[in-house]
Every structure is written in structure tokens, then in C-alpha cells.
Amino acid sequence: MRTHVRARRLLPLLLAAALLGVPVSAHAAPTAAAVEEVADFGADPGNLRMLRYVPDGLAPDRPVVVALHGCTQNATGYGTDSGWVELAERWDFSLVLPEQRGANNLNSCFNWFDSADTTRGQGEVASVVSMVDHTIAATGADPSRVYVTGLSAGGGMTSALLATYPERFSGGGVVAGLPYRCAAALYEAYTCMYTGKNLSPEAWGDRVRDASSHEGPWPTMSVWHGDADYTVTVANQRELVEQWTDVHGTDAEADRSDTVAGYPRAVYEDGAGRPVVEAITVTGMGHGQPVDPGTGEGQCGSAGAYVLDVDVCAAWHLGQNWSLP
């Protein structure tokens, strides 16, 4: 049944995927271990591939990061070019790299706009959680230190994972992505991508609260977006801030502002003064993953098409926020 349903929507997905398409460069940083596929990781209702990077000699009780690629990308390429593979080696944590299959989506987009894949216990979100469970069991990782991030369609799926399984993730990072349930079907995706969907913070928050029976605590959220992004409009950054500040019970007015590598950052704190949401706007950047190639402090990643050298590596800053080193 699942294959038949997906086959009926392949033609419209060609257009949607092209809009979210993010080709990946072929650069690869040398590492001691290697990205490997895990063929049998448990329940896989979303029919995804699981790849992972586990540093040699990984200590127990280390964190797990899930990194989700964009359309037309693959797991290994995105994990490498974004900087996450080199950071996993440098900082000693497990990296889970889900990969979409062509049978699900011809352009390898995660189906962030499909309710069948963004509902707890179903589809792609359930498959990714199976990968997390397998990694925790296989590596002895700390289940309280699991994080998820992704680019574009992978960013939309990051939102879905944080909403549907909030008890499983301590934090998330959405890069050029969209709020949870901005779309629940393909026809809604275009409005979200091009203009954004303007709802009240409470309405956005209700979409997260309705996705599970969880009552808190909630994952922290970091939102990265280029203000010259014409593929997924930067308006989605504001809607994500409204969604997750409401979930955390605070307002969408920044409590403090500063910069990250010279780019403006707004920080939103809960009633206890704890930063729970942040928004980094990369001025002048189009649609893509921010990287800063090099070996210096704060640098990581490899530049390529839609993996953009803008002198800031989003993966490095997310890792710092999550205390991965």
C-alpha cells in the first residue's frame, strides 16, 4: 500500500523537490573511521536507509547527533560537507545520517509536507527514531543527549521529529527549514516555501503540543536562515521562533541580541532565564548550509553548491550550544 500511494505522487514531487533541491559537493575531510550503512536497525515504516559515523574507540555515555540531508543530497555527502563528520571525530560522538530512498521521493527529499511521514509512530519520523534507538544500544550513548538537525527538507523533518518525539531529543537545529505542520500535504508546501504561513504563536505551538502527549520539558531550538533565501523564504524563521517560544511558554520578543561570527542572533529565554530558542540570520546568504572551511577554532565543513562558505559553520556552533566537545 505504501509503495502504491507514493507512486501516485512522484510527478508532483519532481517540482517540489526541484524547489528544495540542494546538490552536494564531493569534498571529503580525512577521518580515521568511515561512514557505514546499518542494514537492519529495527522498525522502518518510512523505508529509509540508515548510515552512521562512529569514531574509533568511542567512549560510552557520549552524545548522538542526527543530521538530515536536503533534496538531491545523500547522507554521506551532507554529513561530510556540513562539517558534522569531522566534528564527530574531533569531539567523540555518534552521528546518525538517515538517507531518503528514490522509491519514496524521486529527488531524495524527506517528506516534511506529508502527514503520513510526520505523525508519531508512523513513516519517516518513526524510522529515524528507530535509528536513534539502535545507535544508543550499539554504542552505549547517553539517551539524554540526543540532538537533531537538518537542511531544507531535512530542516522540515527536524521540526517534525522535535514535535512528534520531543522526549527523545534535547535540542534541535533547523537550517533553511520550516515549522512543524506548516504543510500536511503537497499542495500546501508551496505557500510555506515561497511566502510562509502566518499563524499566531499559540496556533503554531498547538501543532507541536497536539503531535504527542508530552507535556515537557521541551527541546531547545536553534534556527538558521539566510535573508537572501528565495527557495525557502526567511519568513519561516520567524514562524519557527513563534512556534517554539510558545511551546516553551515564553513570548517571541528577543530577551537579548548579539552576533555569531558577525551575523545577528536573537535569543529567547524561558521564565528561569534559560536560553530555549535562538535565531541566527545569515545576512546576504541564499539557500544552503553555512560553513567555514578550515582547521581553526570554529571552522568546519566544505564549500559547494548550496553548502555555502559564509565564514560561519552552523554545525560547529550547534555543537557548542549542545556541549558536544
Coordinates of C-alpha atoms in Angstrom, one line a residue:
M1 CA 0.0 0.0 0.0
R2 CA 2.7 2.5 0.9
T3 CA 4.6 1.9 -2.4
H4 CA 1.4 2.4 -4.4
V5 CA 0.5 5.6 -2.6
R6 CA 3.9 7.1 -3.1
A7 CA 4.0 6.1 -6.8
R8 CA 0.9 8.3 -7.4
R9 CA 2.7 11.4 -6.2
L10 CA 6.0 11.1 -7.9
L11 CA 5.3 13.6 -10.7
P12 CA 4.2 16.5 -8.4
L13 CA 7.2 15.7 -6.2
L14 CA 9.5 16.4 -9.1
L15 CA 8.6 20.1 -8.9
A16 CA 8.6 20.3 -5.1
A17 CA 11.9 18.6 -4.9
A18 CA 13.4 20.9 -7.5
L19 CA 12.4 23.9 -5.4
L20 CA 14.1 22.4 -2.4
G21 CA 17.0 20.8 -4.3
V22 CA 20.4 21.2 -2.7
P23 CA 23.2 19.5 -4.6
V24 CA 26.2 18.5 -2.5
S25 CA 29.9 18.9 -3.2
A26 CA 32.3 15.9 -3.4
H27 CA 34.8 17.2 -0.9
A28 CA 35.7 14.9 2.0
A29 CA 37.8 15.5 5.0
P30 CA 40.0 12.6 6.0
T31 CA 38.9 10.7 9.1
A32 CA 40.0 7.6 11.0
A33 CA 36.7 5.8 10.9
A34 CA 34.2 5.8 7.9
V35 CA 30.6 6.4 7.3
E36 CA 28.9 2.9 7.3
E37 CA 25.5 1.6 6.5
V38 CA 23.4 -0.2 9.1
A39 CA 21.2 -2.6 7.1
D40 CA 18.9 -3.8 10.0
F41 CA 18.2 -1.1 12.6
G42 CA 14.7 -2.1 13.6
A43 CA 11.3 -0.9 12.6
D44 CA 11.4 1.1 9.3
P45 CA 7.9 2.2 8.4
G46 CA 9.4 5.1 6.4
N47 CA 11.6 2.9 4.2
L48 CA 14.7 4.9 4.9
R49 CA 18.4 4.0 4.8
M50 CA 20.5 4.3 7.9
L51 CA 24.1 5.4 7.7
R52 CA 26.2 6.5 10.7
Y53 CA 29.6 7.6 11.7
V54 CA 31.1 6.3 14.9
P55 CA 34.6 7.4 15.8
D56 CA 37.1 4.6 16.6
G57 CA 37.3 4.0 20.3
L58 CA 34.2 5.9 21.1
A59 CA 33.7 6.2 24.9
P60 CA 30.3 5.2 26.4
D61 CA 27.8 7.8 27.5
R62 CA 28.6 10.2 24.6
P63 CA 26.0 12.2 22.7
V64 CA 24.2 11.3 19.5
V65 CA 23.5 13.8 16.7
V66 CA 21.1 13.1 13.8
A67 CA 21.8 15.1 10.7
L68 CA 19.3 15.1 7.8
H69 CA 20.3 16.0 4.3
G70 CA 18.4 18.2 1.8
C71 CA 16.8 17.2 -1.5
T72 CA 19.1 15.6 -4.1
Q73 CA 21.7 15.1 -1.5
N74 CA 22.8 11.8 0.1
A75 CA 23.6 11.1 3.8
T76 CA 27.4 10.7 3.4
G77 CA 27.9 13.9 1.3
Y78 CA 25.8 16.0 3.6
G79 CA 27.4 14.7 6.7
T80 CA 30.8 15.4 5.3
D81 CA 30.3 18.8 3.7
S82 CA 28.2 20.2 6.5
G83 CA 31.1 19.5 8.9
W84 CA 29.3 17.0 11.1
V85 CA 31.5 14.0 10.3
E86 CA 34.7 15.9 11.2
L87 CA 33.1 17.2 14.4
A88 CA 32.0 13.7 15.4
E89 CA 35.7 12.6 15.0
R90 CA 37.0 15.7 16.8
W91 CA 34.6 15.7 19.7
D92 CA 33.9 12.0 20.1
F93 CA 30.1 11.5 19.5
S94 CA 27.9 9.2 17.3
L95 CA 26.5 10.7 14.1
V96 CA 23.3 9.2 12.6
L97 CA 22.8 10.0 8.9
P98 CA 19.3 9.0 7.6
E99 CA 19.0 8.8 3.9
Q100 CA 15.9 9.0 1.7
R101 CA 15.2 6.5 -1.0
G102 CA 14.2 7.1 -4.5
A103 CA 11.2 4.9 -4.1
N104 CA 9.8 7.4 -1.5
N105 CA 10.8 10.6 -3.3
L106 CA 12.5 10.8 -6.7
N107 CA 14.7 13.7 -5.6
S108 CA 15.6 12.3 -2.2
C109 CA 13.6 14.9 -0.3
F110 CA 12.4 13.9 3.2
N111 CA 8.7 14.2 3.1
W112 CA 8.3 17.0 5.6
F113 CA 5.0 18.0 4.0
D114 CA 3.3 14.6 4.3
S115 CA 1.2 13.8 7.4
A116 CA 1.9 10.1 6.8
D117 CA 5.6 10.8 7.5
T118 CA 5.3 13.4 10.2
T119 CA 2.9 11.7 12.6
R120 CA 4.2 10.0 15.7
G121 CA 4.5 6.2 15.3
Q122 CA 4.4 6.4 11.5
G123 CA 6.5 6.9 8.4
E124 CA 9.8 8.6 8.3
V125 CA 9.8 10.1 11.8
A126 CA 9.4 6.6 13.3
S127 CA 12.2 5.2 11.2
V128 CA 14.6 7.9 12.4
V129 CA 13.7 7.2 16.0
S130 CA 14.5 3.5 15.3
M131 CA 17.9 4.6 14.1
V132 CA 18.5 6.6 17.3
D133 CA 17.5 3.6 19.5
H134 CA 19.8 1.3 17.5
T135 CA 22.7 3.7 17.9
I136 CA 22.2 4.2 21.7
A137 CA 22.1 0.4 22.2
A138 CA 25.1 -0.3 19.9
T139 CA 27.4 2.5 21.3
G140 CA 26.2 2.9 24.9
A141 CA 25.4 6.5 24.2
D142 CA 23.7 8.8 26.6
P143 CA 19.9 8.8 25.8
S144 CA 19.5 12.2 27.4
R145 CA 22.0 13.8 25.0
V146 CA 20.4 13.2 21.6
Y147 CA 20.1 16.1 19.1
V148 CA 18.8 16.5 15.6
T149 CA 19.5 19.0 12.8
G150 CA 18.9 19.2 9.0
L151 CA 18.9 21.4 5.9
S152 CA 15.9 22.5 3.9
A153 CA 13.7 19.4 3.6
G154 CA 15.9 17.9 6.3
G155 CA 15.2 21.0 8.3
G156 CA 11.4 20.5 7.9
M157 CA 11.9 16.9 9.0
T158 CA 13.9 18.1 12.0
S159 CA 10.9 20.2 13.0
A160 CA 8.7 17.1 12.7
L161 CA 11.0 14.9 14.9
L162 CA 11.2 17.5 17.6
A163 CA 7.4 17.8 17.6
T164 CA 6.5 14.2 17.4
Y165 CA 9.2 12.8 19.7
P166 CA 10.1 15.7 22.0
E167 CA 11.0 13.4 24.8
R168 CA 13.8 11.8 22.7
F169 CA 15.7 15.0 21.8
S170 CA 17.4 17.6 24.0
G171 CA 17.8 20.1 21.2
G172 CA 17.4 20.8 17.5
G173 CA 18.8 23.0 14.8
V174 CA 16.7 23.9 11.7
V175 CA 18.8 25.3 8.7
A176 CA 16.7 26.9 6.0
G177 CA 13.7 24.8 7.0
L178 CA 10.1 25.2 8.0
P179 CA 7.8 24.9 11.1
Y180 CA 6.1 21.7 12.0
R181 CA 2.9 21.2 10.1
C182 CA 3.3 24.3 8.0
A183 CA 2.1 21.7 5.4
A184 CA 0.4 18.4 5.8
A185 CA 0.0 17.7 2.1
L186 CA 1.9 18.6 -1.0
Y187 CA -0.4 21.4 -2.2
E188 CA 0.3 23.3 1.0
A189 CA 4.1 23.1 0.6
Y190 CA 4.4 25.9 -2.0
T191 CA 2.8 28.5 0.2
C192 CA 5.1 27.6 3.1
M193 CA 8.2 27.7 1.0
Y194 CA 7.6 30.9 -1.0
T195 CA 5.7 33.2 1.4
G196 CA 5.5 31.4 4.7
K197 CA 2.3 30.7 6.6
N198 CA 1.4 33.4 9.1
L199 CA -0.3 31.9 12.2
S200 CA -0.4 33.1 15.8
P201 CA 2.3 31.8 18.1
E202 CA -0.4 29.9 20.0
A203 CA -1.7 28.2 16.8
W204 CA 1.8 27.2 15.9
G205 CA 2.5 25.9 19.4
D206 CA -0.7 23.9 19.4
R207 CA 0.5 22.0 16.3
V208 CA 3.5 20.8 18.3
R209 CA 1.6 20.1 21.5
D210 CA -1.0 18.1 19.6
A211 CA 1.7 15.9 18.0
S212 CA 2.3 13.9 21.2
S213 CA 1.1 13.5 24.7
H214 CA 4.4 15.1 26.0
E215 CA 4.0 17.9 28.5
G216 CA 7.6 19.0 28.8
P217 CA 10.4 19.7 29.3
W218 CA 10.8 20.6 25.6
P219 CA 13.9 20.5 23.3
T220 CA 15.7 23.8 22.7
M221 CA 15.6 25.2 19.2
S222 CA 18.2 26.9 17.0
V223 CA 17.0 28.4 13.7
W224 CA 19.5 29.4 10.9
H225 CA 18.4 31.1 7.7
G226 CA 19.8 33.3 5.0
D227 CA 18.0 36.5 4.5
A228 CA 18.5 36.2 0.7
D229 CA 16.9 32.7 0.6
Y230 CA 14.4 32.7 -2.3
T231 CA 13.8 28.9 -2.2
V232 CA 12.5 28.7 1.4
T233 CA 11.6 32.2 2.5
V234 CA 13.2 33.7 5.6
A235 CA 9.7 34.3 6.9
N236 CA 9.8 30.7 8.0
Q237 CA 12.5 31.6 10.6
R238 CA 10.1 33.9 12.3
E239 CA 7.3 31.4 12.3
L240 CA 9.6 28.7 13.8
V241 CA 10.6 31.2 16.6
E242 CA 6.9 31.8 17.3
Q243 CA 6.2 28.1 17.3
W244 CA 8.9 27.1 19.7
T245 CA 8.8 30.1 22.1
D246 CA 5.1 29.4 22.5
V247 CA 5.8 25.7 23.2
H248 CA 8.3 26.9 25.9
G249 CA 5.8 29.2 27.4
T250 CA 7.6 32.5 26.6
D251 CA 7.0 35.3 24.1
A252 CA 8.5 35.8 20.6
E253 CA 10.3 39.1 21.6
A254 CA 14.0 38.5 22.0
D255 CA 15.4 38.8 25.5
R256 CA 18.9 39.7 24.2
S257 CA 20.6 40.2 20.9
D258 CA 24.3 39.6 19.9
T259 CA 26.2 38.2 16.9
V260 CA 27.6 34.9 15.8
A261 CA 30.6 35.4 13.6
G262 CA 29.3 38.9 12.9
Y263 CA 25.8 37.7 12.0
P264 CA 22.8 38.8 14.1
R265 CA 21.4 36.4 16.7
A266 CA 18.3 36.8 18.7
V267 CA 18.0 34.8 21.9
Y268 CA 14.7 33.9 23.7
E269 CA 14.7 32.8 27.3
D270 CA 12.2 31.0 29.5
G271 CA 11.0 32.2 32.9
A272 CA 14.1 30.9 34.6
G273 CA 16.4 32.8 32.2
R274 CA 17.5 29.8 30.3
P275 CA 18.0 30.2 26.5
V276 CA 15.5 28.0 24.8
V277 CA 15.3 29.4 21.3
E278 CA 17.8 31.3 19.2
A279 CA 17.6 32.7 15.6
I280 CA 20.7 33.4 13.6
T281 CA 20.1 35.4 10.4
V282 CA 23.0 35.0 7.9
T283 CA 22.8 38.3 6.0
G284 CA 23.3 38.0 2.3
M285 CA 23.2 34.2 2.2
G286 CA 20.9 32.3 -0.1
H287 CA 19.5 28.8 0.3
G288 CA 22.0 26.5 1.9
Q289 CA 24.1 25.2 4.8
P290 CA 26.5 27.8 6.3
V291 CA 30.1 26.5 6.6
D292 CA 33.5 28.0 7.2
P293 CA 36.2 25.6 5.8
G294 CA 39.4 25.3 7.6
T295 CA 41.0 23.8 10.7
G296 CA 40.9 26.8 13.0
E297 CA 38.7 27.3 16.1
G298 CA 35.1 27.5 14.9
Q299 CA 35.8 26.2 11.4
C300 CA 34.3 23.2 9.7
G301 CA 32.7 22.0 6.5
S302 CA 33.5 22.1 2.8
A303 CA 32.0 24.6 0.4
G304 CA 30.0 23.5 -2.6
A305 CA 26.7 24.1 -4.3
Y306 CA 24.2 25.1 -1.6
V307 CA 26.9 24.4 1.1
L308 CA 27.9 28.0 1.4
D309 CA 31.2 29.4 2.7
V310 CA 29.9 32.4 4.7
D311 CA 32.6 32.4 7.4
V312 CA 30.5 30.6 9.9
C313 CA 30.0 26.9 10.4
A314 CA 26.5 26.2 11.7
A315 CA 27.4 22.7 12.8
W316 CA 30.2 24.0 15.0
H317 CA 28.0 26.5 16.7
L318 CA 25.2 24.0 17.2
G319 CA 27.7 21.6 18.7
Q320 CA 28.9 24.2 21.1
N321 CA 25.4 25.0 22.2
W322 CA 24.8 21.3 22.8
S323 CA 28.0 20.9 24.8
L324 CA 29.3 18.2 22.5
P325 CA 33.0 18.9 22.9

